């Protein structure tokens, strides 16, 4: 596995959530019973004992909640959620596994398919709001090859598996491909990526430009490639955290992530870019330079609707280096106006944890799962209309990190 992937995951290794014992899919194929109307789930890394899920029917109360145990497998926080099914690549076996919430409130392996040796999962999208999953991976030990896998997740059938016609390298030494943002529209696949190179053990940096290729899905031929030197590392690994979204008009917005936890090219700005619907190149007149406004890098982008978004930023004066980046209470949340580029800091407690999927938009309310300096592991709400911020619920003190808060649709 690539060293930059190892750096990405280092922040949470202290809680040992990535390496548990092996598990195989259920053999009876009996559909799990849905006996609890949970609407949301928390994935918690605990101070002692195994990591777990907390299931709840609402985010402003824990009046109904249940705990779901983690399967004894190489299950980790990098998963894809649809309905009550969790999809994840088992890196030890190269099996793509579907887990379902069972009648015993455990996450049981339901079915799996073999994808072969395909490297690291970098990105996923659902094809046209169906159960067809498009999964993008990079195999780095054979020259950094990008792959696309199209999977029917209902029947767990591999429909298509192809190499992507992306360059193996752009310049000397920068030979580690990072796929960070993908868009699919009318048989046209648009991929945003960058390249990294190793500097030393556990250290790397990223090329000074972003690259965007348009691929014909019928022929898998490369139609065009554009570069943009305004920033680097477009998007990020979205099985861990969100970095892109479409607005109501179908325009795609995404954040570049050159900070220490992803691109590790600190002189490049974290910024928000736009690809207008139907275009292959970025809008050359659009860029919200986040680093210029707040003096820091950011990770995480969540669209609220009506040209508003949330970003989650670090504070470089509070951490020493990557070794304590995840454990420092430093992360702030900003409301971004995507039309005029203004940022407004929300009056929320400082958070810890380098990269977390911990923001949910539910109508007028935006919910944040925050681990604060007083060892509170709580959900806070922000009303888009009234601007009111308040704490809505608190989890157990046994929690160390709430690394995910997901909607179970």
Short mmCIF file of C-alpha atoms in Angstrom, two decimals:
data_model
loop_
_atom_site.label_atom_id
_atom_site.label_comp_id
_atom_site.label_asym_id
_atom_site.label_seq_id
_atom_site.Cartn_x
_atom_site.Cartn_y
_atom_site.Cartn_z
CA UNK A 1 0.00 0.00 0.00
CA UNK A 2 1.35 3.45 -0.88
CA UNK A 3 3.14 5.49 1.77
CA UNK A 4 0.85 8.45 1.26
CA UNK A 5 -2.13 6.19 1.95
CA UNK A 6 -0.35 5.08 5.11
CA UNK A 7 0.05 8.72 6.10
CA UNK A 8 -3.64 9.32 5.46
CA UNK A 9 -4.59 6.54 7.83
CA UNK A 10 -1.95 7.13 10.52
CA UNK A 11 -4.02 9.53 12.55
CA UNK A 12 -6.40 6.86 13.74
CA UNK A 13 -4.09 3.88 14.03
CA UNK A 14 -3.75 4.55 17.77
CA UNK A 15 -7.29 3.28 18.18
CA UNK A 16 -6.62 0.15 16.09
CA UNK A 17 -9.75 0.33 14.05
CA UNK A 18 -8.37 -0.90 10.75
CA UNK A 19 -7.00 -4.33 11.58
CA UNK A 20 -9.34 -6.83 13.18
CA UNK A 21 -9.63 -10.58 12.51
CA UNK A 22 -10.95 -12.10 9.26
CA UNK A 23 -14.60 -12.69 8.43
CA UNK A 24 -16.41 -14.37 5.55
CA UNK A 25 -19.83 -13.58 4.08
CA UNK A 26 -22.93 -15.29 5.43
CA UNK A 27 -23.66 -18.54 3.68
CA UNK A 28 -27.41 -18.75 4.27
CA UNK A 29 -28.12 -15.60 2.19
CA UNK A 30 -31.22 -14.97 4.34
CA UNK A 31 -32.14 -11.28 4.08
CA UNK A 32 -31.53 -9.55 7.42
CA UNK A 33 -34.64 -8.43 9.30
CA UNK A 34 -35.15 -4.66 9.53
CA UNK A 35 -36.52 -4.34 13.07
CA UNK A 36 -35.40 -0.84 13.99
CA UNK A 37 -36.26 2.41 12.24
CA UNK A 38 -32.84 4.02 12.64
CA UNK A 39 -32.26 6.98 10.36
CA UNK A 40 -28.67 7.82 11.35
CA UNK A 41 -25.52 6.05 12.45
CA UNK A 42 -22.36 7.06 14.31
CA UNK A 43 -19.11 5.19 13.73
CA UNK A 44 -17.13 5.53 16.96
CA UNK A 45 -13.52 4.82 17.83
CA UNK A 46 -13.59 4.02 21.53
CA UNK A 47 -11.02 4.60 24.26
CA UNK A 48 -11.24 0.99 25.39
CA UNK A 49 -12.90 -2.04 23.87
CA UNK A 50 -13.98 -2.51 20.26
CA UNK A 51 -15.14 0.26 17.95
CA UNK A 52 -18.86 0.35 17.33
CA UNK A 53 -21.85 1.90 15.62
CA UNK A 54 -24.57 3.79 17.46
CA UNK A 55 -27.89 3.78 15.59
CA UNK A 56 -30.50 6.43 16.29
CA UNK A 57 -33.77 7.60 14.76
CA UNK A 58 -32.97 11.31 15.15
CA UNK A 59 -30.08 13.72 15.71
CA UNK A 60 -31.72 15.94 18.31
CA UNK A 61 -32.36 13.15 20.82
CA UNK A 62 -31.16 9.70 21.82
CA UNK A 63 -34.61 8.63 22.97
CA UNK A 64 -34.24 5.60 20.73
CA UNK A 65 -30.79 4.21 20.13
CA UNK A 66 -29.06 0.88 19.69
CA UNK A 67 -25.51 -0.28 19.43
CA UNK A 68 -24.37 -2.26 16.41
CA UNK A 69 -21.18 -4.26 16.80
CA UNK A 70 -18.42 -4.16 14.21
CA UNK A 71 -17.83 -7.44 12.33
CA UNK A 72 -14.67 -9.31 13.26
CA UNK A 73 -13.00 -8.54 9.94
CA UNK A 74 -10.75 -5.95 8.37
CA UNK A 75 -13.65 -3.50 8.61
CA UNK A 76 -12.66 0.16 8.86
CA UNK A 77 -14.13 3.64 8.46
CA UNK A 78 -13.53 3.73 4.68
CA UNK A 79 -16.88 2.42 3.52
CA UNK A 80 -19.71 3.27 1.14
CA UNK A 81 -23.20 3.46 2.58
CA UNK A 82 -26.49 3.01 0.72
CA UNK A 83 -29.66 2.37 2.65
CA UNK A 84 -28.81 -0.10 5.40
CA UNK A 85 -26.01 -1.69 3.38
CA UNK A 86 -22.31 -0.93 3.88
CA UNK A 87 -19.85 -1.69 1.07
CA UNK A 88 -16.12 -2.04 1.56
CA UNK A 89 -13.04 -3.51 -0.07
CA UNK A 90 -11.21 -6.05 2.07
CA UNK A 91 -7.61 -5.22 1.21
CA UNK A 92 -6.33 -8.58 2.47
CA UNK A 93 -8.52 -10.70 0.20
CA UNK A 94 -9.44 -8.18 -2.59
CA UNK A 95 -13.08 -9.08 -1.92
CA UNK A 96 -15.63 -6.28 -2.25
CA UNK A 97 -18.02 -7.03 0.60
CA UNK A 98 -21.59 -6.00 1.29
CA UNK A 99 -22.52 -5.80 4.97
CA UNK A 100 -26.11 -5.37 6.15
CA UNK A 101 -27.50 -4.42 9.54
CA UNK A 102 -28.91 -7.66 10.92
CA UNK A 103 -31.79 -8.50 13.22
CA UNK A 104 -29.25 -8.73 16.04
CA UNK A 105 -28.02 -5.18 15.40
CA UNK A 106 -24.70 -6.41 14.10
CA UNK A 107 -23.10 -5.56 10.81
CA UNK A 108 -23.18 -8.94 9.10
CA UNK A 109 -21.34 -9.80 5.87
CA UNK A 110 -24.08 -10.53 3.34
CA UNK A 111 -22.33 -11.10 0.02
CA UNK A 112 -19.04 -10.42 -1.74
CA UNK A 113 -17.33 -10.46 -5.12
CA UNK A 114 -13.66 -10.66 -6.06
CA UNK A 115 -12.12 -7.63 -7.76
CA UNK A 116 -8.62 -9.06 -7.97
CA UNK A 117 -5.54 -7.04 -7.14
CA UNK A 118 -6.71 -3.50 -7.84
CA UNK A 119 -4.92 -1.40 -5.18
CA UNK A 120 -6.42 1.38 -3.08
CA UNK A 121 -9.98 2.69 -3.28
CA UNK A 122 -9.75 6.39 -4.16
CA UNK A 123 -13.28 7.44 -5.09
CA UNK A 124 -16.81 6.25 -5.76
CA UNK A 125 -20.02 7.56 -7.32
CA UNK A 126 -23.46 6.02 -7.80
CA UNK A 127 -24.47 5.84 -11.45
CA UNK A 128 -27.55 7.96 -12.18
CA UNK A 129 -29.10 7.41 -8.72
CA UNK A 130 -29.33 3.65 -9.19
CA UNK A 131 -27.83 0.70 -7.30
CA UNK A 132 -24.97 0.67 -9.81
CA UNK A 133 -21.73 1.67 -8.13
CA UNK A 134 -18.74 3.12 -9.98
CA UNK A 135 -15.61 2.44 -7.94
CA UNK A 136 -12.22 3.99 -8.76
CA UNK A 137 -8.98 2.49 -7.50
CA UNK A 138 -5.24 2.94 -8.02
CA UNK A 139 -2.74 0.08 -8.15
CA UNK A 140 0.55 1.70 -7.21
CA UNK A 141 3.00 -1.19 -7.16
CA UNK A 142 2.82 -1.62 -10.94
CA UNK A 143 3.35 1.96 -12.08
CA UNK A 144 0.29 3.63 -10.54
CA UNK A 145 -2.54 2.36 -12.74
CA UNK A 146 -6.06 3.71 -12.35
CA UNK A 147 -9.01 1.30 -12.55
CA UNK A 148 -12.77 1.68 -12.88
CA UNK A 149 -15.12 -1.02 -11.58
CA UNK A 150 -18.87 -0.95 -12.24
CA UNK A 151 -20.81 -3.08 -9.76
CA UNK A 152 -24.48 -4.01 -9.47
CA UNK A 153 -24.76 -3.85 -5.69
CA UNK A 154 -28.15 -5.58 -5.57
CA UNK A 155 -26.94 -8.78 -7.20
CA UNK A 156 -23.30 -8.12 -6.26
CA UNK A 157 -22.22 -8.61 -9.85
CA UNK A 158 -19.16 -7.06 -11.46
CA UNK A 159 -20.50 -5.49 -14.67
CA UNK A 160 -17.30 -3.91 -15.95
CA UNK A 161 -13.65 -3.61 -14.92
CA UNK A 162 -11.28 -1.48 -16.97
CA UNK A 163 -8.01 0.38 -16.74
CA UNK A 164 -8.44 4.12 -17.04
CA UNK A 165 -6.55 5.80 -19.89
CA UNK A 166 -4.73 8.19 -17.57
CA UNK A 167 -1.00 8.99 -17.81
CA UNK A 168 1.18 6.99 -15.43
CA UNK A 169 3.23 10.08 -14.67
CA UNK A 170 3.29 13.77 -15.54
CA UNK A 171 6.86 14.70 -14.60
CA UNK A 172 9.95 12.92 -13.31
CA UNK A 173 9.49 11.43 -9.87
CA UNK A 174 5.80 12.28 -9.62
CA UNK A 175 4.50 8.82 -10.39
CA UNK A 176 1.92 8.15 -7.67
CA UNK A 177 -1.57 8.76 -9.07
CA UNK A 178 -4.27 10.23 -6.79
CA UNK A 179 -7.87 10.21 -8.06
CA UNK A 180 -9.77 12.85 -6.10
CA UNK A 181 -12.95 13.84 -7.92
CA UNK A 182 -15.12 12.10 -10.55
CA UNK A 183 -18.22 13.11 -12.48
CA UNK A 184 -20.39 10.96 -14.77
CA UNK A 185 -22.76 12.59 -17.24
CA UNK A 186 -24.33 11.10 -20.39
CA UNK A 187 -21.66 8.46 -21.05
CA UNK A 188 -18.93 11.00 -20.40
CA UNK A 189 -16.60 10.31 -17.47
CA UNK A 190 -14.67 13.26 -16.04
CA UNK A 191 -11.78 12.49 -13.66
CA UNK A 192 -9.78 14.95 -11.54
CA UNK A 193 -6.40 13.76 -10.31
CA UNK A 194 -2.86 14.66 -9.26
CA UNK A 195 0.50 12.95 -8.82
CA UNK A 196 2.67 12.54 -5.73
CA UNK A 197 6.25 11.47 -5.17
CA UNK A 198 8.00 9.97 -2.16
CA UNK A 199 10.63 12.10 -0.43
CA UNK A 200 11.60 9.77 2.41
CA UNK A 201 10.10 7.08 4.59
CA UNK A 202 6.59 8.24 5.42
CA UNK A 203 7.05 11.55 3.60
CA UNK A 204 5.81 12.67 0.19
CA UNK A 205 4.70 15.72 -1.74
CA UNK A 206 2.35 16.42 -4.64
CA UNK A 207 2.84 17.96 -8.08
CA UNK A 208 2.03 21.65 -8.45
CA UNK A 209 -0.99 21.21 -10.76
CA UNK A 210 -4.37 19.51 -10.95
CA UNK A 211 -5.28 17.40 -13.99
CA UNK A 212 -8.67 16.67 -15.49
CA UNK A 213 -9.39 14.07 -18.15
CA UNK A 214 -12.61 13.41 -20.04
CA UNK A 215 -13.16 9.78 -21.06
CA UNK A 216 -15.67 8.35 -23.54
CA UNK A 217 -17.46 5.62 -21.60
CA UNK A 218 -18.45 3.71 -24.74
CA UNK A 219 -14.89 3.30 -25.99
CA UNK A 220 -12.93 4.17 -22.83
CA UNK A 221 -10.83 6.44 -24.98
CA UNK A 222 -9.35 9.69 -23.75
CA UNK A 223 -11.18 12.68 -25.22
CA UNK A 224 -9.27 15.52 -23.59
CA UNK A 225 -6.96 16.42 -20.70
CA UNK A 226 -6.68 19.82 -19.02
CA UNK A 227 -4.35 21.04 -16.29
CA UNK A 228 -4.79 23.81 -13.75
CA UNK A 229 -1.91 25.22 -11.71
CA UNK A 230 -4.01 27.29 -9.27
CA UNK A 231 -3.81 24.47 -6.69
CA UNK A 232 -3.20 20.72 -6.44
CA UNK A 233 -4.75 17.48 -5.13
CA UNK A 234 -8.34 18.03 -6.33
CA UNK A 235 -10.89 16.46 -4.00
CA UNK A 236 -9.85 13.51 -1.87
CA UNK A 237 -10.65 9.96 -0.80
CA UNK A 238 -14.43 10.20 -0.48
CA UNK A 239 -14.86 6.88 1.33
CA UNK A 240 -13.36 8.83 4.26
CA UNK A 241 -14.72 12.35 3.78
CA UNK A 242 -16.76 14.41 1.31
CA UNK A 243 -14.98 16.90 -0.94
CA UNK A 244 -17.36 17.61 -3.84
CA UNK A 245 -21.03 18.14 -4.69
CA UNK A 246 -23.32 19.28 -7.49
CA UNK A 247 -25.60 22.25 -7.08
CA UNK A 248 -29.20 22.47 -8.26
CA UNK A 249 -28.11 23.35 -11.81
CA UNK A 250 -25.76 20.37 -12.12
CA UNK A 251 -22.56 22.42 -11.76
CA UNK A 252 -19.86 20.54 -9.86
CA UNK A 253 -18.05 22.22 -6.96
CA UNK A 254 -15.06 20.67 -5.24
CA UNK A 255 -12.26 21.62 -2.88
CA UNK A 256 -8.57 21.11 -3.52
CA UNK A 257 -6.64 19.63 -0.56
CA UNK A 258 -2.90 20.39 -0.67
CA UNK A 259 -2.65 20.39 3.15
CA UNK A 260 -0.51 18.10 5.30
CA UNK A 261 -3.09 15.29 5.43
CA UNK A 262 -3.60 14.84 1.68
CA UNK A 263 -1.46 16.69 -0.87
CA UNK A 264 1.29 17.71 1.56
CA UNK A 265 2.24 20.66 -0.63
CA UNK A 266 1.69 23.41 1.89
CA UNK A 267 2.59 26.34 -0.37
CA UNK A 268 -0.43 25.62 -2.61
CA UNK A 269 -3.80 27.02 -1.49
CA UNK A 270 -6.81 25.07 -0.36
CA UNK A 271 -9.50 26.39 -2.68
CA UNK A 272 -12.96 25.72 -4.09
CA UNK A 273 -13.34 25.30 -7.86
CA UNK A 274 -16.25 24.88 -10.24
CA UNK A 275 -16.85 22.78 -13.35
CA UNK A 276 -19.96 23.99 -15.10
CA UNK A 277 -22.37 21.34 -16.31
CA UNK A 278 -21.28 19.97 -19.69
CA UNK A 279 -17.81 21.53 -19.60
CA UNK A 280 -14.58 19.53 -19.59
CA UNK A 281 -12.31 22.23 -18.16
CA UNK A 282 -12.69 24.13 -14.91
CA UNK A 283 -14.28 27.56 -14.92
CA UNK A 284 -11.15 29.75 -15.29
CA UNK A 285 -12.86 32.71 -13.64
CA UNK A 286 -13.99 30.87 -10.51
CA UNK A 287 -11.86 30.17 -7.44
CA UNK A 288 -12.50 30.69 -3.73
CA UNK A 289 -9.06 30.85 -2.13
CA UNK A 290 -9.71 29.51 1.37
CA UNK A 291 -6.09 29.61 2.54
CA UNK A 292 -5.78 33.27 1.55
CA UNK A 293 -8.84 34.17 3.62
CA UNK A 294 -8.19 32.16 6.79
CA UNK A 295 -4.44 31.44 6.65
CA UNK A 296 -4.95 27.67 6.92
CA UNK A 297 -5.69 24.54 4.94
CA UNK A 298 -9.00 22.68 5.08
CA UNK A 299 -10.40 19.17 4.55
CA UNK A 300 -14.06 18.37 3.96
CA UNK A 301 -16.73 20.03 1.81
CA UNK A 302 -20.47 19.58 2.31
CA UNK A 303 -23.11 21.27 0.15
CA UNK A 304 -26.15 22.68 1.97
CA UNK A 305 -28.17 23.83 -1.04
CA UNK A 306 -28.83 27.31 -2.45
CA UNK A 307 -25.13 27.94 -3.09
CA UNK A 308 -24.04 27.41 0.51
CA UNK A 309 -21.47 24.90 1.77
CA UNK A 310 -19.59 23.89 4.92
CA UNK A 311 -15.81 23.39 5.09
CA UNK A 312 -13.68 22.09 7.99
CA UNK A 313 -10.31 23.79 8.51
CA UNK A 314 -7.17 23.16 10.55
CA UNK A 315 -5.15 25.76 12.53
CA UNK A 316 -1.45 25.50 11.78
CA UNK A 317 -0.38 27.27 14.99
CA UNK A 318 -1.99 24.59 17.16
CA UNK A 319 -0.32 21.37 15.90
CA UNK A 320 3.35 20.44 15.69
CA UNK A 321 3.41 18.11 12.70
CA UNK A 322 1.40 15.20 11.32
CA UNK A 323 2.05 13.11 14.45
CA UNK A 324 -0.34 15.19 16.58
CA UNK A 325 -2.48 16.68 13.82
CA UNK A 326 -5.37 14.31 14.58
CA UNK A 327 -5.28 14.66 18.38
CA UNK A 328 -5.11 18.46 18.57
CA UNK A 329 -8.32 20.38 19.22
CA UNK A 330 -8.00 22.74 16.29
CA UNK A 331 -10.67 22.19 13.63
CA UNK A 332 -13.11 24.97 12.84
CA UNK A 333 -16.19 25.05 10.62
CA UNK A 334 -16.96 27.75 8.07
CA UNK A 335 -20.09 28.54 6.11
CA UNK A 336 -19.16 29.36 2.51
CA UNK A 337 -21.19 31.44 0.08
CA UNK A 338 -20.33 29.84 -3.26
CA UNK A 339 -21.59 32.84 -5.20
CA UNK A 340 -19.59 35.63 -3.61
CA UNK A 341 -16.81 33.58 -1.98
CA UNK A 342 -17.30 34.84 1.57
CA UNK A 343 -16.52 32.64 4.61
CA UNK A 344 -18.26 32.88 7.97
CA UNK A 345 -16.85 30.98 10.95
CA UNK A 346 -19.50 29.12 12.95
CA UNK A 347 -19.47 29.38 16.75
CA UNK A 348 -18.86 25.67 17.34
CA UNK A 349 -16.38 24.01 19.75
CA UNK A 350 -12.96 23.18 18.34
CA UNK A 351 -12.93 19.63 16.99
CA UNK A 352 -10.24 16.94 16.75
CA UNK A 353 -9.62 14.27 14.11
CA UNK A 354 -7.89 15.08 10.83
CA UNK A 355 -10.50 13.78 8.39
CA UNK A 356 -14.04 12.85 9.42
CA UNK A 357 -17.36 12.37 7.65
CA UNK A 358 -19.33 14.20 10.31
CA UNK A 359 -21.69 16.73 8.71
CA UNK A 360 -25.32 15.98 7.75
CA UNK A 361 -27.81 18.36 6.13
CA UNK A 362 -31.43 17.65 7.04
CA UNK A 363 -33.78 20.28 5.66
CA UNK A 364 -33.09 23.59 7.40
CA UNK A 365 -30.75 21.97 9.92
CA UNK A 366 -27.06 21.17 9.59
CA UNK A 367 -25.67 18.70 12.14
CA UNK A 368 -22.02 18.40 13.21
CA UNK A 369 -20.51 15.53 15.23
CA UNK A 370 -17.74 17.10 17.33
CA UNK A 371 -15.18 15.73 19.80
CA UNK A 372 -14.29 18.73 21.97
CA UNK A 373 -11.54 19.60 24.49
CA UNK A 374 -13.79 18.76 27.45
CA UNK A 375 -14.07 15.16 26.23
CA UNK A 376 -17.64 15.69 25.06
CA UNK A 377 -18.64 13.71 21.97
CA UNK A 378 -21.70 15.55 20.85
CA UNK A 379 -23.91 16.60 17.97
CA UNK A 380 -24.41 20.30 17.37
CA UNK A 381 -27.01 21.84 15.07
CA UNK A 382 -27.02 24.98 12.95
CA UNK A 383 -30.24 26.42 11.53
CA UNK A 384 -29.70 27.74 8.01
CA UNK A 385 -32.65 30.13 8.37
CA UNK A 386 -32.30 31.41 11.95
CA UNK A 387 -28.48 30.93 12.24
CA UNK A 388 -29.04 29.44 15.72
CA UNK A 389 -26.42 26.98 16.99
CA UNK A 390 -27.04 24.54 19.82
CA UNK A 391 -25.98 21.15 21.19
CA UNK A 392 -28.58 18.49 20.45
CA UNK A 393 -27.22 15.25 21.96
CA UNK A 394 -24.15 13.79 23.64
CA UNK A 395 -22.67 10.31 23.29
CA UNK A 396 -20.87 8.26 25.93
CA UNK A 397 -17.54 9.36 27.45
CA UNK A 398 -16.16 6.00 26.31
CA UNK A 399 -15.96 7.45 22.79
CA UNK A 400 -12.61 8.85 21.65
CA UNK A 401 -13.49 9.91 18.08
CA UNK A 402 -16.78 10.12 16.21
CA UNK A 403 -15.17 9.54 12.84
CA UNK A 404 -18.42 9.18 10.90
CA UNK A 405 -22.01 10.33 11.17
CA UNK A 406 -24.11 8.96 8.29
CA UNK A 407 -27.70 9.03 7.17
CA UNK A 408 -29.21 5.55 6.80
CA UNK A 409 -31.62 6.22 3.93
#
